[in-house]
Coordinates of C-alpha atoms in Angstrom, one line a residue:
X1 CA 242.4 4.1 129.3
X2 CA 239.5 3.9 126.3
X3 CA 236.8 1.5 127.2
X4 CA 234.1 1.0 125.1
X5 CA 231.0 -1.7 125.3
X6 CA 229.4 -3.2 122.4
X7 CA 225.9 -4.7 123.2
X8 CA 223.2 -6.9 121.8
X9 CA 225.3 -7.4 118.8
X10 CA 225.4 -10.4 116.3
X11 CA 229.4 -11.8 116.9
X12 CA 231.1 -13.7 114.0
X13 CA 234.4 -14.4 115.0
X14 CA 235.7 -17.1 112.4
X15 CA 238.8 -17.5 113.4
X16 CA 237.2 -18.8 117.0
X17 CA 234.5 -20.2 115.7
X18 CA 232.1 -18.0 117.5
X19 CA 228.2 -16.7 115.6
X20 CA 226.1 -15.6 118.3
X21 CA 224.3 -13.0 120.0
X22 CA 227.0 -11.0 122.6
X23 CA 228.3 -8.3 124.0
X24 CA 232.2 -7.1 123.7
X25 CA 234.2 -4.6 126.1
X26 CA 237.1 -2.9 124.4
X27 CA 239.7 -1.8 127.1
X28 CA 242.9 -0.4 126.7
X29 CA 242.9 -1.0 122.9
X30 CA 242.1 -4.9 123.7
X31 CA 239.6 -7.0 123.7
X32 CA 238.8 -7.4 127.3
X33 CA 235.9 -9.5 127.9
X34 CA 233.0 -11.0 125.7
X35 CA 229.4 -12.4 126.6
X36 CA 228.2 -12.0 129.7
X37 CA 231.1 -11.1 131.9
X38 CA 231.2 -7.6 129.3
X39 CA 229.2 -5.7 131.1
X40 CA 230.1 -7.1 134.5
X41 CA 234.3 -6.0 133.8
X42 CA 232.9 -2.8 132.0
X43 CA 234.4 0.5 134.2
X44 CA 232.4 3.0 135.7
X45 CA 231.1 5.6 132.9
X46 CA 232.1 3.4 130.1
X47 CA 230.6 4.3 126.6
X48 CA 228.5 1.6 125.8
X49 CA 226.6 1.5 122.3
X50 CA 223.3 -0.7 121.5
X51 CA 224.5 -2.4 118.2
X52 CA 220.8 -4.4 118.3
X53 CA 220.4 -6.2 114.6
X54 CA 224.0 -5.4 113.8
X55 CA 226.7 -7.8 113.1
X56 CA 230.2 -7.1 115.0
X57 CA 232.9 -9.0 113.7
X58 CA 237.4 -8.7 113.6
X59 CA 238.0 -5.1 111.8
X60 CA 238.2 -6.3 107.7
X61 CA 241.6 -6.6 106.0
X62 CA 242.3 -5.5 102.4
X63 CA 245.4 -7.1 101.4
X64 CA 245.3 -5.0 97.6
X65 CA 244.4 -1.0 98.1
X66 CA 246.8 1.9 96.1
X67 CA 247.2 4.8 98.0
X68 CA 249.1 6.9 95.3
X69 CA 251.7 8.4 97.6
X70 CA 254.5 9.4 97.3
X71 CA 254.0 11.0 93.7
X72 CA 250.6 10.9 92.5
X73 CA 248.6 12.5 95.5
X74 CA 246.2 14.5 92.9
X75 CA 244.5 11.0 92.7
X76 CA 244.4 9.7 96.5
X77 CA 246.7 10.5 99.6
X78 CA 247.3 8.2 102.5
X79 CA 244.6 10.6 104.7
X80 CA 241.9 10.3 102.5
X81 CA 242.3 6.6 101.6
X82 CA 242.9 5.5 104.7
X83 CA 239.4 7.8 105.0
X84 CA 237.6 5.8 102.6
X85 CA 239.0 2.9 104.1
X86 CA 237.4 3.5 107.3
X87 CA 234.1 4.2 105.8
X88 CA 233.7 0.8 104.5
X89 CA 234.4 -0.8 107.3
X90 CA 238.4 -1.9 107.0
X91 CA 240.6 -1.5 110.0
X92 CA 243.9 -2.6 107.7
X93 CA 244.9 -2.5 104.7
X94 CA 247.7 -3.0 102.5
X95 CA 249.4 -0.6 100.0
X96 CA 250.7 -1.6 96.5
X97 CA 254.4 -0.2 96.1
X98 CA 253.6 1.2 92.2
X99 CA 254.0 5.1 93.5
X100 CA 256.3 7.6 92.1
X101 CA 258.9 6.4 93.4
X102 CA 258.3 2.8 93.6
X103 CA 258.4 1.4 96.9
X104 CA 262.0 -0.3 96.3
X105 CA 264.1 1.2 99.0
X106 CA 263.8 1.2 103.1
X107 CA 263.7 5.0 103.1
X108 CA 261.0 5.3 101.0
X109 CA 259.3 2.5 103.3
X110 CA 260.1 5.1 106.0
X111 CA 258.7 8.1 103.8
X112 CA 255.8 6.2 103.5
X113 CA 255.2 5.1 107.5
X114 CA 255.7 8.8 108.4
X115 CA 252.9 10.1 106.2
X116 CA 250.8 7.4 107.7
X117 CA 252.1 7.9 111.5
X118 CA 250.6 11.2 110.3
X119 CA 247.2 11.1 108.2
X120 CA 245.9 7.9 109.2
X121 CA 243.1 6.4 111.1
X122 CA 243.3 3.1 110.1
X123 CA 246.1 0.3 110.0
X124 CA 248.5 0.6 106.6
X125 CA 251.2 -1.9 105.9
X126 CA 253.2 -1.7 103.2
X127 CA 253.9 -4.1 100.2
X128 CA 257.8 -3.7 98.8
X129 CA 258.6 -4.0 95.5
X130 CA 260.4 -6.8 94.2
X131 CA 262.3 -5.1 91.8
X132 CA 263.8 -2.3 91.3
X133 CA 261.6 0.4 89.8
X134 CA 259.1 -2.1 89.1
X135 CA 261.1 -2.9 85.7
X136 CA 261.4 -6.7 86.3
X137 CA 265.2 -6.5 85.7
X138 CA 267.5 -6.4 89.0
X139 CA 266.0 -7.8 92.2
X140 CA 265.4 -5.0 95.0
X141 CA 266.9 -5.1 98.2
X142 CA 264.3 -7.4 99.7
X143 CA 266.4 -7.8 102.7
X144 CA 266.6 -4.5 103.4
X145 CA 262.9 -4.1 102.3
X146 CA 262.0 -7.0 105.3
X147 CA 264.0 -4.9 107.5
X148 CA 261.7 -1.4 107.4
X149 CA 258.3 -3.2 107.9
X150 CA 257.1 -4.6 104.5
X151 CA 254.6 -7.0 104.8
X152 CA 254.9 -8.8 101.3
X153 CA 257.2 -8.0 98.1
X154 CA 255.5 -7.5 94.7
X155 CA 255.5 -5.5 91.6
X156 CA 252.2 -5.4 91.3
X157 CA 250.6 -4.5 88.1
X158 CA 253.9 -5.0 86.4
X159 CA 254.4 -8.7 86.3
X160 CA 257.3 -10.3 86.0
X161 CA 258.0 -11.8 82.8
X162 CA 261.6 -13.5 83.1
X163 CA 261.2 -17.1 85.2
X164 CA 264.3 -17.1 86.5
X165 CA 264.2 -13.7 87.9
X166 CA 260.6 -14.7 89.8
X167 CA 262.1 -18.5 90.9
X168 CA 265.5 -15.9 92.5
X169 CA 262.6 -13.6 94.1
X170 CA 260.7 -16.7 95.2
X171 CA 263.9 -18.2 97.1
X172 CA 265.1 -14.6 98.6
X173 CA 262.0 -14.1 99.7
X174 CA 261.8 -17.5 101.4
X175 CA 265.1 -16.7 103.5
X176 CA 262.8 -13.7 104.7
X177 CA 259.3 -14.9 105.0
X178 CA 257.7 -12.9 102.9
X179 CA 254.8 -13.7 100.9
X180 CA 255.2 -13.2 97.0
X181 CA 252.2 -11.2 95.4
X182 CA 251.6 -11.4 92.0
X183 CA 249.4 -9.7 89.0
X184 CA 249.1 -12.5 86.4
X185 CA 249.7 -11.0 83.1
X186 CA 252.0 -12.5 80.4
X187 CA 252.4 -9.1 78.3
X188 CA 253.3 -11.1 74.5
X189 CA 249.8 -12.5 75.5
X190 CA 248.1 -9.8 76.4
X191 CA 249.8 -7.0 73.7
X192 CA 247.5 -3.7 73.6
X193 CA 244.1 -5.7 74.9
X194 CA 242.4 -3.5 76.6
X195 CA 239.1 -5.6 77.6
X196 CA 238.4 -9.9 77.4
X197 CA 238.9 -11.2 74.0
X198 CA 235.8 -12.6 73.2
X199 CA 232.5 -12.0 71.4
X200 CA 232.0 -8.2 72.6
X201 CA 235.4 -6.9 72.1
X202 CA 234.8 -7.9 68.2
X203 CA 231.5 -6.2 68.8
X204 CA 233.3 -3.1 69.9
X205 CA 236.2 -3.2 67.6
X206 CA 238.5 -2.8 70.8
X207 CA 241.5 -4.7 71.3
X208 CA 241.5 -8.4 72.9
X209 CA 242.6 -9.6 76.4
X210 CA 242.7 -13.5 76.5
X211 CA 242.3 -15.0 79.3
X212 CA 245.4 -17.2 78.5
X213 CA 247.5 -14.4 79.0
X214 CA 246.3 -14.4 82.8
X215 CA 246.0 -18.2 83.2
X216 CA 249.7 -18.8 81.9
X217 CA 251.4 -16.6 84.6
X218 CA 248.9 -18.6 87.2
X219 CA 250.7 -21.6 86.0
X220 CA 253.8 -20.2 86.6
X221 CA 253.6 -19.3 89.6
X222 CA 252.0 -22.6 90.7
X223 CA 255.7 -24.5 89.5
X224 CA 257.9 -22.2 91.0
X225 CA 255.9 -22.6 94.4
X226 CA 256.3 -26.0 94.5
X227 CA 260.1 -26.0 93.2
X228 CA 260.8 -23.2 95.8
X229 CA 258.3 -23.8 98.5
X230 CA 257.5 -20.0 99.1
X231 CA 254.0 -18.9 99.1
X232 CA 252.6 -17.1 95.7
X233 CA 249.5 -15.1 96.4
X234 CA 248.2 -14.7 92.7
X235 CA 246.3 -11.2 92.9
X236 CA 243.2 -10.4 90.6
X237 CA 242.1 -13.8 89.7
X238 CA 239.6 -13.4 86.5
X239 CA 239.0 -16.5 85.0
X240 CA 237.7 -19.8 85.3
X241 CA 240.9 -21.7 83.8
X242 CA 242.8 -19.4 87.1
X243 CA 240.3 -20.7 89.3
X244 CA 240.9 -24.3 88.6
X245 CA 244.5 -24.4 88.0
X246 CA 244.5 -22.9 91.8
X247 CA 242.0 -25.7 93.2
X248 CA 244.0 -28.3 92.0
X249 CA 247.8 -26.8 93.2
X250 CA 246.5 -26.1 96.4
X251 CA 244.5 -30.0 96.8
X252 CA 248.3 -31.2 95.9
X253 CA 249.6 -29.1 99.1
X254 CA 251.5 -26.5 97.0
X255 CA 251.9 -22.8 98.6
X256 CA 249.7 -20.8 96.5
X257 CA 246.5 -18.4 97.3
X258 CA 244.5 -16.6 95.2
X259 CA 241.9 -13.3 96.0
X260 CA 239.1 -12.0 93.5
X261 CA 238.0 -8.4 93.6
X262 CA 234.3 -7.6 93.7
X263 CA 233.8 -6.6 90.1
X264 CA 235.1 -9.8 89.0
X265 CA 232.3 -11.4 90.9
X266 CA 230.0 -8.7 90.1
X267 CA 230.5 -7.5 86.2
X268 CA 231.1 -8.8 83.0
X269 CA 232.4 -7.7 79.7
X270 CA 228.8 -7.1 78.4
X271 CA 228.9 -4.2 80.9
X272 CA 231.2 -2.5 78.8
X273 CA 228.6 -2.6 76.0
X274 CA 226.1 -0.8 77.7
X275 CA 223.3 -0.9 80.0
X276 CA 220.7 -2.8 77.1
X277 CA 223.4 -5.6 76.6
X278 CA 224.1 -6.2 79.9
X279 CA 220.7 -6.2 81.8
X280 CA 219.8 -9.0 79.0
X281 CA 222.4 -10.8 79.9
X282 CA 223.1 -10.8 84.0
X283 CA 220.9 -7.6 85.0
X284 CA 218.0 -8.7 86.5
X285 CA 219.8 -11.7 88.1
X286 CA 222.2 -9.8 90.2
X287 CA 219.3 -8.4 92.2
X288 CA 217.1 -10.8 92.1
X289 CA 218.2 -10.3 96.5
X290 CA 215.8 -7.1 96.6
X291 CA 212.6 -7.6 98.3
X292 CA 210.8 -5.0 95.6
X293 CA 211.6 -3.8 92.1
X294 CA 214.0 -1.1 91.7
X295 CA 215.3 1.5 88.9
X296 CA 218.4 -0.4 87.6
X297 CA 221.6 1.5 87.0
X298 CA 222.8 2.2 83.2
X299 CA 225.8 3.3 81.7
X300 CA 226.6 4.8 77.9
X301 CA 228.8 2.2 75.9
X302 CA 232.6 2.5 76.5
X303 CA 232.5 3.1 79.6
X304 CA 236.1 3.9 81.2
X305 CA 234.9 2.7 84.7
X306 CA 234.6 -0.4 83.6
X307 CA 238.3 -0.7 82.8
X308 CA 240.2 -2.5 85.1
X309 CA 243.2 -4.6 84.6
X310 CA 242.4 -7.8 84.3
X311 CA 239.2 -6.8 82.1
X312 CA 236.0 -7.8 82.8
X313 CA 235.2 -11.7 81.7
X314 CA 232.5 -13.7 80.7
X315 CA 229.5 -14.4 82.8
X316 CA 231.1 -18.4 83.0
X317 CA 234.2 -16.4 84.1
X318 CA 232.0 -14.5 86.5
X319 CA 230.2 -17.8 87.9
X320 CA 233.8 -19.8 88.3
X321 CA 235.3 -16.8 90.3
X322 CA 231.8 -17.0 92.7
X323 CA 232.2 -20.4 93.3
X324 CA 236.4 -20.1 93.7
X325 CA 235.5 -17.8 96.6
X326 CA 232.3 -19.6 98.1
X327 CA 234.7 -23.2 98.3
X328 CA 237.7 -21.7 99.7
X329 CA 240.2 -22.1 96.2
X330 CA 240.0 -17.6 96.6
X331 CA 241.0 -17.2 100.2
X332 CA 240.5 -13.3 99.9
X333 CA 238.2 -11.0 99.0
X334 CA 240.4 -7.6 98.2
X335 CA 239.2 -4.2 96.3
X336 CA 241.9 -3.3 94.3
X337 CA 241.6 0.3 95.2
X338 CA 242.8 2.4 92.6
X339 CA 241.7 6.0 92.2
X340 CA 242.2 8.3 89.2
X341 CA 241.8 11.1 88.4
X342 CA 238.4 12.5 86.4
X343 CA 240.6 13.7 83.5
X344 CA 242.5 10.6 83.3
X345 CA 239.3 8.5 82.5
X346 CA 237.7 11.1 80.6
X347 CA 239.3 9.7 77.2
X348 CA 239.0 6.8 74.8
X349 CA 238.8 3.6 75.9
X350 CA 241.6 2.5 74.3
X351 CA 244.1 5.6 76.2
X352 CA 242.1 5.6 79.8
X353 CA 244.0 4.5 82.5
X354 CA 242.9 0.9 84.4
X355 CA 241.5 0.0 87.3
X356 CA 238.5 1.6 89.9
X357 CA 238.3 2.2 93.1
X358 CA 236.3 0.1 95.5
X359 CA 237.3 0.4 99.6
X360 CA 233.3 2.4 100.0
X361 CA 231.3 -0.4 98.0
X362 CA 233.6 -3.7 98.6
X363 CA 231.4 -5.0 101.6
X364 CA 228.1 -3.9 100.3
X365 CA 228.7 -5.9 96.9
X366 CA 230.2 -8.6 98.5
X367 CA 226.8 -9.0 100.9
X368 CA 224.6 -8.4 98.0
X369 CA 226.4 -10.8 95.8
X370 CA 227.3 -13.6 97.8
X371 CA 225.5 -13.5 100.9
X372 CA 222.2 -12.4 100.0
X373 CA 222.3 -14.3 96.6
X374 CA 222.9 -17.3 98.2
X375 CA 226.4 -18.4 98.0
X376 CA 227.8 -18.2 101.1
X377 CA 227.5 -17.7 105.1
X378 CA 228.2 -14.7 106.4
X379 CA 230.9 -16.4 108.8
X380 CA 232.3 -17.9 105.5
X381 CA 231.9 -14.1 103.7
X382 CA 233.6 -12.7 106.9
X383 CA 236.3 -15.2 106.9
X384 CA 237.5 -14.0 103.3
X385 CA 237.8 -10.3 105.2
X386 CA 239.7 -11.5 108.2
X387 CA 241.3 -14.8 108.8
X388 CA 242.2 -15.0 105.0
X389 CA 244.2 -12.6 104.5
X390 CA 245.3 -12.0 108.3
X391 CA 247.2 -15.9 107.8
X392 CA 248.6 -14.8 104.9
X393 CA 249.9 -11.8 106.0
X394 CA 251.5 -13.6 109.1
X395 CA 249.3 -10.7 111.2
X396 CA 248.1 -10.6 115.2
X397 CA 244.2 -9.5 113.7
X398 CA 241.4 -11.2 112.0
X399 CA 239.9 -12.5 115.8
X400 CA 238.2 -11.2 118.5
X401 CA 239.8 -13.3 120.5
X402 CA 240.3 -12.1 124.4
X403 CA 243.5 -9.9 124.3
X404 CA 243.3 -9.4 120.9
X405 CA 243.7 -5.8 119.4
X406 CA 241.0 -4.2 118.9
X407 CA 240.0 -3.6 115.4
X408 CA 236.4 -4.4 114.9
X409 CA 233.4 -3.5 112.1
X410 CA 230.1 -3.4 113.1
X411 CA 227.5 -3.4 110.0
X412 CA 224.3 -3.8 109.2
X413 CA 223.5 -7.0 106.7
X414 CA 220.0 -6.2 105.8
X415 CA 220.8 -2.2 105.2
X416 CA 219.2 -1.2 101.7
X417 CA 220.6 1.8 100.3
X418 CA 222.1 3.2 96.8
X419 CA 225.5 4.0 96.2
X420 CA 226.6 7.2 95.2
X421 CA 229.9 8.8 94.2
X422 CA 229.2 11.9 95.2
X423 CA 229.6 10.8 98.6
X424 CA 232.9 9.1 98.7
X425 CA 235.8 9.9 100.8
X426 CA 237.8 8.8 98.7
X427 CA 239.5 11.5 96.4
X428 CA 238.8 9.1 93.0
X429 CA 234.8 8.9 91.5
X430 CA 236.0 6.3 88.8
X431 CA 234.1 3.5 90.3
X432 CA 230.8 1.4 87.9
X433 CA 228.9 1.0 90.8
X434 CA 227.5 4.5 90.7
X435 CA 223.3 4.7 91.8
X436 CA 223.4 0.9 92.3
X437 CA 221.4 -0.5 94.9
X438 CA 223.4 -2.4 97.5
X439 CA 222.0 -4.6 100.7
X440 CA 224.7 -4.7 103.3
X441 CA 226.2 -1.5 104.9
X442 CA 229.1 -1.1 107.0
X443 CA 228.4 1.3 110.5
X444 CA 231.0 1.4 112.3
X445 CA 234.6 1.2 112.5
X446 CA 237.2 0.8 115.6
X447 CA 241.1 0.5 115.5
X448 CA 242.3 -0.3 118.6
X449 CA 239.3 0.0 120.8
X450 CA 238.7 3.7 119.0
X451 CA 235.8 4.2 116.7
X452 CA 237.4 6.0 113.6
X453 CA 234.3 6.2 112.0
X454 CA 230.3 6.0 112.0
X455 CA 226.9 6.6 111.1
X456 CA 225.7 8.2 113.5
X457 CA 221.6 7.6 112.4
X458 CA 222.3 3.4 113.0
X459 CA 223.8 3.7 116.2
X460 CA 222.6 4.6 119.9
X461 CA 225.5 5.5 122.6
X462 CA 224.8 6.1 126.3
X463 CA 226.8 5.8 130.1
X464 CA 227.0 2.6 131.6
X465 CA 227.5 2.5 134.9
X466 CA 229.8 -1.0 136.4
X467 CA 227.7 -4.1 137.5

């Protein structure tokens, strides 16, 4: 039986309303005893690792990665997300169903679960589509879909656009209990926009993205929650009109949630300018958190990391989504994970592919920008990795509860380091966040009372003998 004792550790549990200094024995895949009695219920010759100025919380939960397979394993396979997962400190996570095919069948649900049975460390759930092939026609079998594991239905980046088809997918999925993602993009809105409509898209001559277009489908969503009562979880909120049509639906006890992605929180469209523009604008401000000057990061203009879907918004934009996440209205903090390959980005603006990835740099910036700058606690920060999307998800994580399983991170909030690509386990490098420097870094990382990954340098193990 695996044992393993964590001591002298920092323990947030949220979800048990636990921050303070103790120790944890894992046994058996379980958590088997916390505090004091740890070390007295430890077995003879257990591992035991000095975590000392570490925090030690519930293993993190991304409810929004893409893992590419089956179909489009040149950009990211289930072995070496589930890799780059593990490296940033997330125990779970949940795959998008837009692979080649779409996840719209139970046998490709079953494809999928064997690669993972195979390849992964971590835990990977499984988002079904809602309709078949993604094309927002016919419903897919969502029965059927409920049946072979999935966890949530959605079709992801390719939003629905016909009502009544979402209010029928909204009422299926009700008879089933599934939770309804949702990417918020009215497509006559948003036409060819490839970045926020606003003063520097004209500057660019590049096609605009109006936050309407996002804020519309929001609203949509909100009704047909309430006229259904089955719960929307609106995916990469942007915008401060989202925020606040969100804050108000769920003060009138509707069944919505919303989650924000760290580059919403982080960038804004200026960064697509280039480096002069944007460290005018937000630059120094983002780490004003760093206890001494440091060389800031820059980027030529037209940039194709910076594409994501939705774009980049304003810095108000930027400021509503921060304080959505610090009050509660964004439940859960989710990367978006979506790796490409070099060629694909290495092209217009205009023709590049969207999105970044984000597992390896998700906690970091989320320390830096919201804990460190000031917005948050880290139980509240820690609570938008766990509890959030663990109660949306209808899971048995998110606590460190006694008999709970264990999945735990251990990191280090006051680590100052600078990311870089190079180093990624991940198979994509299209990320912004290359040589930025980050305060926050994730050491350690245990499914089921095994550690699945480390760095080595921050940690001390030795024998313990029993009390």
């Amino acid at each position: 039986m695996s044992a393993l004792l964590l001591q002298n550790g920092r323990l947030i549990d949220p979800a048990n309303g636990v921050d303070a200094q103790r120790d944890l024995l894992l046994l058996g895949g379980k958590v088997a005893a916390i505090g004091d009695s740890a070390l007295e219920a430890a077995p003879k010759g257990v591992e035991s690792v000095d975590i000392s100025g570490l925090v030690v919380c519930p293993g993190l939960i991304d409810s929004h990665v893409h893992f590419r397979e089956p179909g489009q394993s040149a950009k990211e396979t289930i072995g070496t997300g589930s890799a780059a997962a593990a490296k940033g400190g997330f125990t779970t996570v949940v795959c998008m169903p837009n692979t080649t095919p779409a996840i719209d069948t139970a046998g490709t649900v079953a494809l999928i679960q064997d690669k993972i049975e195979r390849q992964a460390d971590i835990n990977i759930l499984i988002a079904g589509a809602i309709t078949k092939g993604l094309a927002g026609e016919e419903l897919a079998p969502i029965g059927s879909l409920k049946g072979a594991g999935v966890v949530a239905i959605t079709d992801d980046g390719a939003c629905i656009q016909n009502n009544e088809l979402m209010r029928r997918a909204l009422e299926y999925a009700n008879m089933f209990q599934l939770p309804v993602f949702d990417h918020c993009q009215d497509n006559h809105l948003v036409g060819n926009g490839v970045m926020h409509e606003g003063y520097w898209n004209m500057v660019l001559g590049l096609p605009g993205w109006p936050s309407s277009g996002e804020e519309i489908i929001v609203a949509r969503n909100i009704h047909l929650a309430d006229l259904t009562q089955t719960h929307v979880h609106c995916q990469n909120i942007s915008t401060a009109g989202s925020v606040r049509l969100l804050k108000e639906a769920r003060a009138r006890g509707i069944p919505v949630s919303g989650e924000a992605s760290p580059h919403y929180f982080t960038l804004t469209d200026a960064s697509v300018a280039g480096s002069d523009s944007f460290w005018k604008d937000d630059g120094e401000k983002l780490f004003s958190y760093l206890a001494s000057p440091v060389d800031l990061p820059s980027w030529p203009s037209y940039d194709t990391s910076f594409k994501m879907t939705p774009p980049l918004r304003a810095a108000s934009d930027r400021q509503a989504v921060i304080e959505g996440i610090a009050e509660g209205t964004l439940s859960i903090i989710c990367s978006d994970h979506a790796p490409h390959c070099n060629y694909e980005k290495e092209v217009e603006f205009d023709i590049a592919p969207f999105g970044i990835t984000g597992l390896e740099t998700e906690l970091a910036l989320s320390l830096s920008l919201l804990y460190h700058a000031g917005h948050m606690s880290l139980s509240q920060l820690i609570e938008r990795f766990t509890t959030g999307p663990s109660q949306l998800l209808n899971l048995d994580k998110g606590t460190l509860g006694l008999g709970s399983v264990a999945d735990v991170t251990v990191f280090d909030p006051e680590a100052d380091w600078v990311f870089d690509r190079d180093t990624c386990l991940s198979k994509g490098e299209n990320t912004p966040f290359h040589g930025w420097p980050l305060r926050g870094k994730n050491v350690m990382t245990i499914v089921s009372g095994e550690i699945v990954w480390q760095e080595a340098s921050r940690t001390k193990a030795s024998a313990t003998a029993s009390a």
